[in-house]
Short mmCIF file of C-alpha atoms in Angstrom, two decimals:
data_model
loop_
_atom_site.label_atom_id
_atom_site.label_comp_id
_atom_site.label_asym_id
_atom_site.label_seq_id
_atom_site.Cartn_x
_atom_site.Cartn_y
_atom_site.Cartn_z
CA UNK A 102 -2.57 20.11 -1.30
CA UNK A 103 -3.56 20.81 -4.90
CA UNK A 104 -5.38 18.49 -7.27
CA UNK A 105 -2.14 16.59 -7.96
CA UNK A 106 -1.62 15.74 -4.30
CA UNK A 107 -4.13 12.97 -3.85
CA UNK A 108 -3.79 9.49 -2.45
CA UNK A 109 -5.63 6.21 -2.84
CA UNK A 110 -5.36 3.06 -0.75
CA UNK A 111 -5.46 -0.48 -2.04
CA UNK A 112 -6.96 -2.58 0.73
CA UNK A 113 -7.78 -6.25 1.12
CA UNK A 114 -9.57 -8.52 3.50
CA UNK A 115 -9.23 -12.24 4.16
CA UNK A 116 -12.23 -14.27 3.03
CA UNK A 117 -12.15 -18.07 3.03
CA UNK A 118 -8.36 -18.03 2.94
CA UNK A 119 -8.19 -15.61 0.01
CA UNK A 120 -7.07 -11.98 0.05
CA UNK A 121 -9.82 -10.00 -1.68
CA UNK A 122 -8.57 -6.57 -2.85
CA UNK A 123 -10.54 -3.36 -3.08
CA UNK A 124 -9.77 0.35 -3.18
CA UNK A 125 -10.57 3.04 -0.64
CA UNK A 126 -9.82 6.74 -1.01
CA UNK A 127 -8.06 8.65 1.73
CA UNK A 128 -9.70 11.76 3.07
CA UNK A 129 -7.69 14.90 2.44
CA UNK A 130 -8.07 18.47 1.38
CA UNK A 131 -8.69 17.66 -2.29
CA UNK A 132 -11.48 15.48 -3.70
CA UNK A 133 -10.42 11.81 -3.78
CA UNK A 134 -8.92 10.64 -7.09
CA UNK A 135 -10.99 8.43 -9.34
CA UNK A 136 -7.95 6.22 -9.89
CA UNK A 137 -4.77 5.44 -7.93
CA UNK A 138 -1.73 7.32 -9.18
CA UNK A 139 0.19 5.35 -11.83
CA UNK A 140 3.12 3.31 -10.58
CA UNK A 141 6.35 2.51 -12.46
CA UNK A 142 6.16 -0.70 -14.53
CA UNK A 143 9.07 -2.17 -12.56
CA UNK A 144 7.11 -1.78 -9.31
CA UNK A 145 4.09 -3.45 -10.84
CA UNK A 146 6.21 -6.36 -12.10
CA UNK A 147 6.85 -7.71 -8.59
CA UNK A 148 3.29 -7.27 -7.31
CA UNK A 149 2.31 -10.94 -7.92
CA UNK A 150 5.22 -12.10 -5.74
CA UNK A 151 4.32 -9.59 -3.01
CA UNK A 152 0.68 -10.68 -3.10
CA UNK A 153 1.71 -14.33 -2.80
CA UNK A 154 3.93 -13.64 0.18
CA UNK A 155 1.27 -11.73 2.06
CA UNK A 156 -1.38 -14.34 1.24
CA UNK A 157 0.94 -17.12 2.43
CA UNK A 158 1.57 -15.21 5.65
CA UNK A 159 -2.17 -14.75 6.17
CA UNK A 160 -2.79 -18.46 5.69
CA UNK A 161 -0.01 -19.24 8.18
CA UNK A 162 -1.69 -16.97 10.71
CA UNK A 163 -4.93 -18.88 10.18
CA UNK A 164 -3.12 -22.17 10.86
CA UNK A 165 -1.82 -20.79 14.15
CA UNK A 166 -5.30 -20.14 15.52
CA UNK A 167 -6.37 -22.42 18.36
CA UNK A 168 -9.59 -24.37 17.88
CA UNK A 169 -9.88 -24.78 21.65
CA UNK A 170 -9.75 -21.01 22.17
CA UNK A 171 -12.43 -20.51 19.53
CA UNK A 172 -14.57 -23.12 21.29
CA UNK A 173 -14.13 -21.33 24.62
CA UNK A 174 -15.39 -18.07 23.10
CA UNK A 175 -18.35 -19.89 21.56
CA UNK A 176 -19.23 -21.44 24.92
CA UNK A 177 -19.01 -18.03 26.62
CA UNK A 178 -21.38 -16.55 24.07
CA UNK A 179 -23.69 -19.56 24.53
CA UNK A 180 -23.72 -18.93 28.29
CA UNK A 181 -24.70 -15.30 27.74
CA UNK A 182 -27.52 -16.32 25.40
CA UNK A 183 -28.73 -18.89 27.92
CA UNK A 184 -28.89 -16.23 30.64
CA UNK A 185 -30.86 -13.96 28.33
CA UNK A 186 -33.31 -16.83 27.91
CA UNK A 187 -33.33 -17.49 31.70
CA UNK A 188 -31.77 -20.94 31.23
CA UNK A 189 -29.30 -20.79 34.12
CA UNK A 190 -28.48 -24.49 34.04
CA UNK A 191 -27.44 -24.27 30.40
CA UNK A 192 -25.39 -21.17 31.17
CA UNK A 193 -23.52 -22.95 33.96
CA UNK A 194 -22.91 -25.93 31.69
CA UNK A 195 -21.48 -23.69 28.94
CA UNK A 196 -19.18 -21.90 31.38
CA UNK A 197 -17.99 -25.22 32.78
CA UNK A 198 -17.18 -26.35 29.26
CA UNK A 199 -15.29 -23.10 28.55
CA UNK A 200 -13.35 -23.48 31.81
CA UNK A 201 -12.36 -27.04 30.99
CA UNK A 202 -11.24 -26.07 27.50
CA UNK A 203 -9.07 -23.22 28.73
CA UNK A 204 -7.56 -25.35 31.50
CA UNK A 205 -6.69 -27.95 28.86
CA UNK A 206 -4.87 -25.27 26.85
CA UNK A 207 -2.89 -24.23 29.93
CA UNK A 208 -2.10 -27.83 30.81
CA UNK A 209 -0.55 -28.30 27.39
CA UNK A 210 1.20 -24.91 27.34
CA UNK A 211 1.63 -23.62 30.93
CA UNK A 212 3.52 -20.50 29.84
CA UNK A 213 1.03 -19.47 27.17
CA UNK A 214 -0.47 -16.08 28.02
CA UNK A 215 -2.56 -15.40 24.91
CA UNK A 216 -4.59 -17.94 22.93
CA UNK A 217 -5.24 -16.73 19.34
CA UNK A 218 -8.89 -16.87 18.25
CA UNK A 219 -9.10 -14.94 14.97
CA UNK A 220 -6.78 -13.07 12.62
CA UNK A 221 -7.93 -10.26 10.34
CA UNK A 222 -5.76 -9.01 7.50
CA UNK A 223 -5.90 -5.43 6.23
CA UNK A 224 -3.72 -4.11 3.43
CA UNK A 225 -3.11 -0.36 3.26
CA UNK A 226 -1.46 0.18 -0.12
CA UNK A 227 -0.53 3.79 -0.79
CA UNK A 228 -0.55 4.21 -4.57
CA UNK A 229 1.04 7.64 -4.80
CA UNK A 230 4.17 9.35 -6.10
CA UNK A 231 6.98 10.75 -3.96
CA UNK A 232 5.84 14.36 -4.32
CA UNK A 233 2.30 13.40 -3.28
CA UNK A 234 3.56 11.71 -0.12
CA UNK A 235 5.86 14.62 0.72
CA UNK A 236 2.95 17.04 0.32
CA UNK A 237 0.73 14.88 2.53
CA UNK A 238 3.39 14.67 5.26
CA UNK A 239 3.84 18.44 5.12
CA UNK A 240 0.07 18.90 5.38
CA UNK A 241 -0.01 16.73 8.51
CA UNK A 242 2.78 18.76 10.10
CA UNK A 243 1.01 22.01 9.19
CA UNK A 244 -2.24 20.80 10.77
CA UNK A 245 -0.48 19.71 13.95
CA UNK A 246 1.38 23.02 14.13
CA UNK A 247 -1.96 24.83 13.83
CA UNK A 248 -3.53 22.61 16.48
CA UNK A 249 -5.92 20.88 14.03
CA UNK A 250 -5.29 17.45 15.52
CA UNK A 251 -8.35 15.74 14.04
CA UNK A 252 -7.65 17.02 10.53
CA UNK A 253 -4.07 15.80 10.90
CA UNK A 254 -5.35 12.41 12.07
CA UNK A 255 -7.54 12.07 8.98
CA UNK A 256 -4.60 12.87 6.73
CA UNK A 257 -2.38 10.46 8.66
CA UNK A 258 -4.72 7.58 7.89
CA UNK A 259 -3.58 7.65 4.27
CA UNK A 260 0.13 7.59 5.11
CA UNK A 261 0.62 3.85 5.32
CA UNK A 262 1.70 1.16 2.89
CA UNK A 263 1.61 -2.10 4.78
CA UNK A 264 -0.05 -5.41 5.48
CA UNK A 265 -1.52 -5.50 8.96
CA UNK A 266 -2.23 -8.78 10.75
CA UNK A 267 -4.62 -8.19 13.67
CA UNK A 268 -5.04 -11.21 15.93
CA UNK A 269 -7.74 -11.49 18.60
CA UNK A 270 -6.52 -13.42 21.65
CA UNK A 271 -7.95 -14.78 24.91
CA UNK A 272 -5.88 -13.62 27.91
CA UNK A 273 -5.92 -17.06 29.50
CA UNK A 274 -5.28 -16.30 33.16
CA UNK A 275 -7.66 -13.35 33.54
CA UNK A 276 -10.34 -14.96 31.37
CA UNK A 277 -10.36 -18.10 33.53
CA UNK A 278 -10.48 -16.05 36.73
CA UNK A 279 -13.42 -14.08 35.34
CA UNK A 280 -15.40 -17.21 34.53
CA UNK A 281 -14.80 -18.58 38.01
CA UNK A 282 -16.03 -15.29 39.50
CA UNK A 283 -19.20 -15.30 37.37
CA UNK A 284 -20.38 -18.79 38.32
CA UNK A 285 -21.21 -17.85 41.94
CA UNK A 286 -23.24 -14.89 40.68
CA UNK A 287 -25.40 -17.24 38.63
CA UNK A 288 -25.76 -19.63 41.57
CA UNK A 289 -26.88 -16.69 43.73
CA UNK A 290 -29.51 -15.67 41.18
CA UNK A 291 -27.70 -12.46 40.27
CA UNK A 292 -28.38 -12.96 36.59
CA UNK A 293 -28.03 -9.35 35.46
CA UNK A 294 -24.69 -8.98 37.22
CA UNK A 295 -23.52 -12.21 35.63
CA UNK A 296 -24.57 -11.04 32.16
CA UNK A 297 -22.76 -7.73 32.62
CA UNK A 298 -19.64 -9.57 33.76
CA UNK A 299 -19.82 -11.90 30.75
CA UNK A 300 -20.12 -9.00 28.32
CA UNK A 301 -17.18 -7.29 30.00
CA UNK A 302 -15.17 -10.50 29.79
CA UNK A 303 -15.86 -10.85 26.08
CA UNK A 304 -14.72 -7.26 25.68
CA UNK A 305 -11.35 -7.92 27.31
CA UNK A 306 -9.96 -9.98 24.45
CA UNK A 307 -6.48 -8.77 23.52
CA UNK A 308 -5.61 -7.59 20.00
CA UNK A 309 -2.03 -8.03 18.85
CA UNK A 310 -0.80 -6.47 15.61
CA UNK A 311 2.04 -7.37 13.26
CA UNK A 312 2.95 -5.14 10.31
CA UNK A 313 4.85 -5.90 7.11
CA UNK A 314 5.75 -2.70 5.18
CA UNK A 315 4.86 -3.20 1.51
CA UNK A 316 7.64 -0.96 0.11
CA UNK A 317 10.23 -3.15 1.80
CA UNK A 318 8.61 -6.29 0.46
CA UNK A 319 8.69 -4.80 -3.02
CA UNK A 320 12.31 -3.74 -2.65
CA UNK A 321 13.26 -7.23 -1.56
CA UNK A 322 11.50 -8.81 -4.53
CA UNK A 323 13.39 -6.48 -6.87
CA UNK A 324 16.63 -7.49 -5.16
CA UNK A 325 15.76 -11.18 -5.53
CA UNK A 326 15.17 -10.73 -9.25
CA UNK A 327 18.43 -8.80 -9.65
CA UNK A 328 20.41 -11.36 -7.66
CA UNK A 329 19.21 -14.23 -9.84
CA UNK A 330 20.37 -12.38 -12.95
CA UNK A 331 23.69 -11.27 -11.39
CA UNK A 332 24.67 -14.90 -10.78
CA UNK A 333 24.00 -15.82 -14.41
CA UNK A 334 27.14 -16.03 -16.53
CA UNK A 335 27.12 -14.90 -20.16
CA UNK A 336 24.01 -12.78 -19.76
CA UNK A 337 22.24 -11.49 -22.85
CA UNK A 338 21.74 -7.77 -23.49
CA UNK A 339 18.13 -8.22 -22.41
CA UNK A 340 19.28 -9.87 -19.15
CA UNK A 341 21.67 -6.99 -18.47
CA UNK A 342 18.89 -4.50 -19.05
CA UNK A 343 16.53 -6.34 -16.70
CA UNK A 344 19.26 -6.56 -14.07
CA UNK A 345 19.94 -2.83 -14.21
CA UNK A 346 16.22 -2.08 -14.10
CA UNK A 347 15.68 -4.31 -11.05
CA UNK A 348 18.49 -2.66 -9.08
CA UNK A 349 17.22 0.81 -10.03
CA UNK A 350 13.63 -0.18 -9.22
CA UNK A 351 14.61 -1.22 -5.70
CA UNK A 352 15.27 2.45 -4.92
CA UNK A 353 11.66 3.54 -5.52
CA UNK A 354 10.01 1.48 -2.76
CA UNK A 355 12.87 2.27 -0.40
CA UNK A 356 12.24 5.99 -0.90
CA UNK A 357 8.53 5.42 -0.23
CA UNK A 358 9.36 3.47 2.93
CA UNK A 359 11.69 6.24 4.09
CA UNK A 360 9.10 8.96 3.46
CA UNK A 361 6.47 6.98 5.38
CA UNK A 362 8.81 6.51 8.33
CA UNK A 363 9.31 2.76 8.27
CA UNK A 364 12.51 2.17 10.22
CA UNK A 365 15.10 4.73 11.23
CA UNK A 366 16.07 7.28 8.60
CA UNK A 367 19.75 6.58 9.19
CA UNK A 368 19.28 2.94 8.12
CA UNK A 369 18.43 3.87 4.54
CA UNK A 370 21.73 5.46 3.54
CA UNK A 371 23.72 2.18 3.78
CA UNK A 372 21.15 0.46 1.53
CA UNK A 373 21.31 3.21 -1.08
CA UNK A 374 25.10 2.84 -0.96
CA UNK A 375 24.76 -0.91 -1.45
CA UNK A 376 22.63 -0.33 -4.53
CA UNK A 377 25.27 2.04 -5.91
CA UNK A 378 27.94 -0.64 -5.41
CA UNK A 379 25.77 -3.33 -6.98
CA UNK A 380 25.24 -1.20 -10.08
CA UNK A 381 29.01 -0.95 -10.46
CA UNK A 382 29.67 -4.63 -9.75
CA UNK A 383 27.10 -5.87 -12.27
CA UNK A 384 27.95 -3.37 -15.02
CA UNK A 385 29.33 -4.66 -18.29
CA UNK A 386 27.89 -8.14 -17.92
CA UNK A 387 29.96 -9.05 -14.83
CA UNK A 388 28.53 -11.86 -12.67
CA UNK A 389 29.23 -13.15 -9.18
CA UNK A 390 27.91 -14.97 -6.11
CA UNK A 391 27.06 -13.35 -2.80
CA UNK A 392 27.01 -9.75 -4.02
CA UNK A 393 23.47 -9.20 -2.78
CA UNK A 394 23.77 -10.92 0.61
CA UNK A 395 24.37 -7.74 2.60
CA UNK A 396 21.42 -5.76 1.29
CA UNK A 397 19.12 -8.76 1.62
CA UNK A 398 20.17 -9.05 5.26
CA UNK A 399 19.51 -5.34 5.76
CA UNK A 400 16.03 -5.65 4.28
CA UNK A 401 15.19 -8.94 5.96
CA UNK A 402 15.90 -7.54 9.40
CA UNK A 403 12.91 -5.21 8.98
CA UNK A 404 10.37 -7.60 7.51
CA UNK A 405 7.61 -9.26 9.50
CA UNK A 406 6.66 -11.56 6.63
CA UNK A 407 9.02 -14.48 6.07
CA UNK A 408 10.52 -14.96 2.62
#
C-alpha cells in the first residue's frame, strides 16, 4: 500500500460503566497515520446515537454478571493464596465456600452451563475510506498467496469495525468437579499438586464473544433518522434535504460492512435496492408510514446490539 492506504482504529474500554475511547494505529506496510482518515459529515452525525447504544449494551452486560460467580472465583483465588502461605485449613474453608456458592447457582438454575463473571468491551473502529479498505484486503490476499501468513495476520487485525463484548464465564459442572477433586489432595498433604490443579482450574474459564458491527449500527441510525422525516407531512426544503442525505448516507456504512465481510455478500444487494426505492418514494416531499420497515428488518436481523 502507498502512503494513502493507511488505517487507524478507534478503540474503547469499559471503566466504571463508561466507555473510554482512544486511538490505536494498525500495523501495515506504510507508517501509521497521525490522524484517522476523515469521515463524511453524515456518518459523524449519527456517532452519538451509536455510542449511546453500545454503552447501553455494555451496561446491560454488566447487569447480567452473577455476583455469586464472582464470589466463587474470589474464594478460589483465596484458597490458592492460603496454600502458598501453608494455611491448609483456610484453603479448605475457601474451597468449601466456593463449592457452596456454585451449588446454590445450580440449584436456582439447573440448566445453566456458564456463569458470567466479567465482561470486557473493545471497540475496533476502522476510520478509513473505501479505497483504503480495498487496498488492505488486497494486501492480505497477496500476503496469503505468497505464504506470508504472519504479515497477513498483522494486516487483518486492522480490518474490523465492531464492538466486541468478551465475557468470562465459569463452566459450572467442570469447575465444581475440579474443586471436589482438589480437596482430597489438600487433605493428603499434596499441596503442590493442589496448587497446580487450582491454577489450571482458574485457567479453564470460558470466554464467550458477541460482536456488533459498527457500520450496520450506523446504517440503522441513518435509516431511523430518514424514517422519522419520511413520516412527516408538509416537510420543509431543509427537511427534504436532510431526508435525502440520510438515505444516501446509509449506503456508506453498508459498503464498509460489505468490504469487511460482515454478513453474506448476497444480502447487501436487496438493501441497496431498498434504498433506491426509498429515494424514489420520498422524492418531491412525499410522505408515508411503513416505507422503511423492510430495510430495518433486514438490518436488525444482523445486529447483536438491541435498538
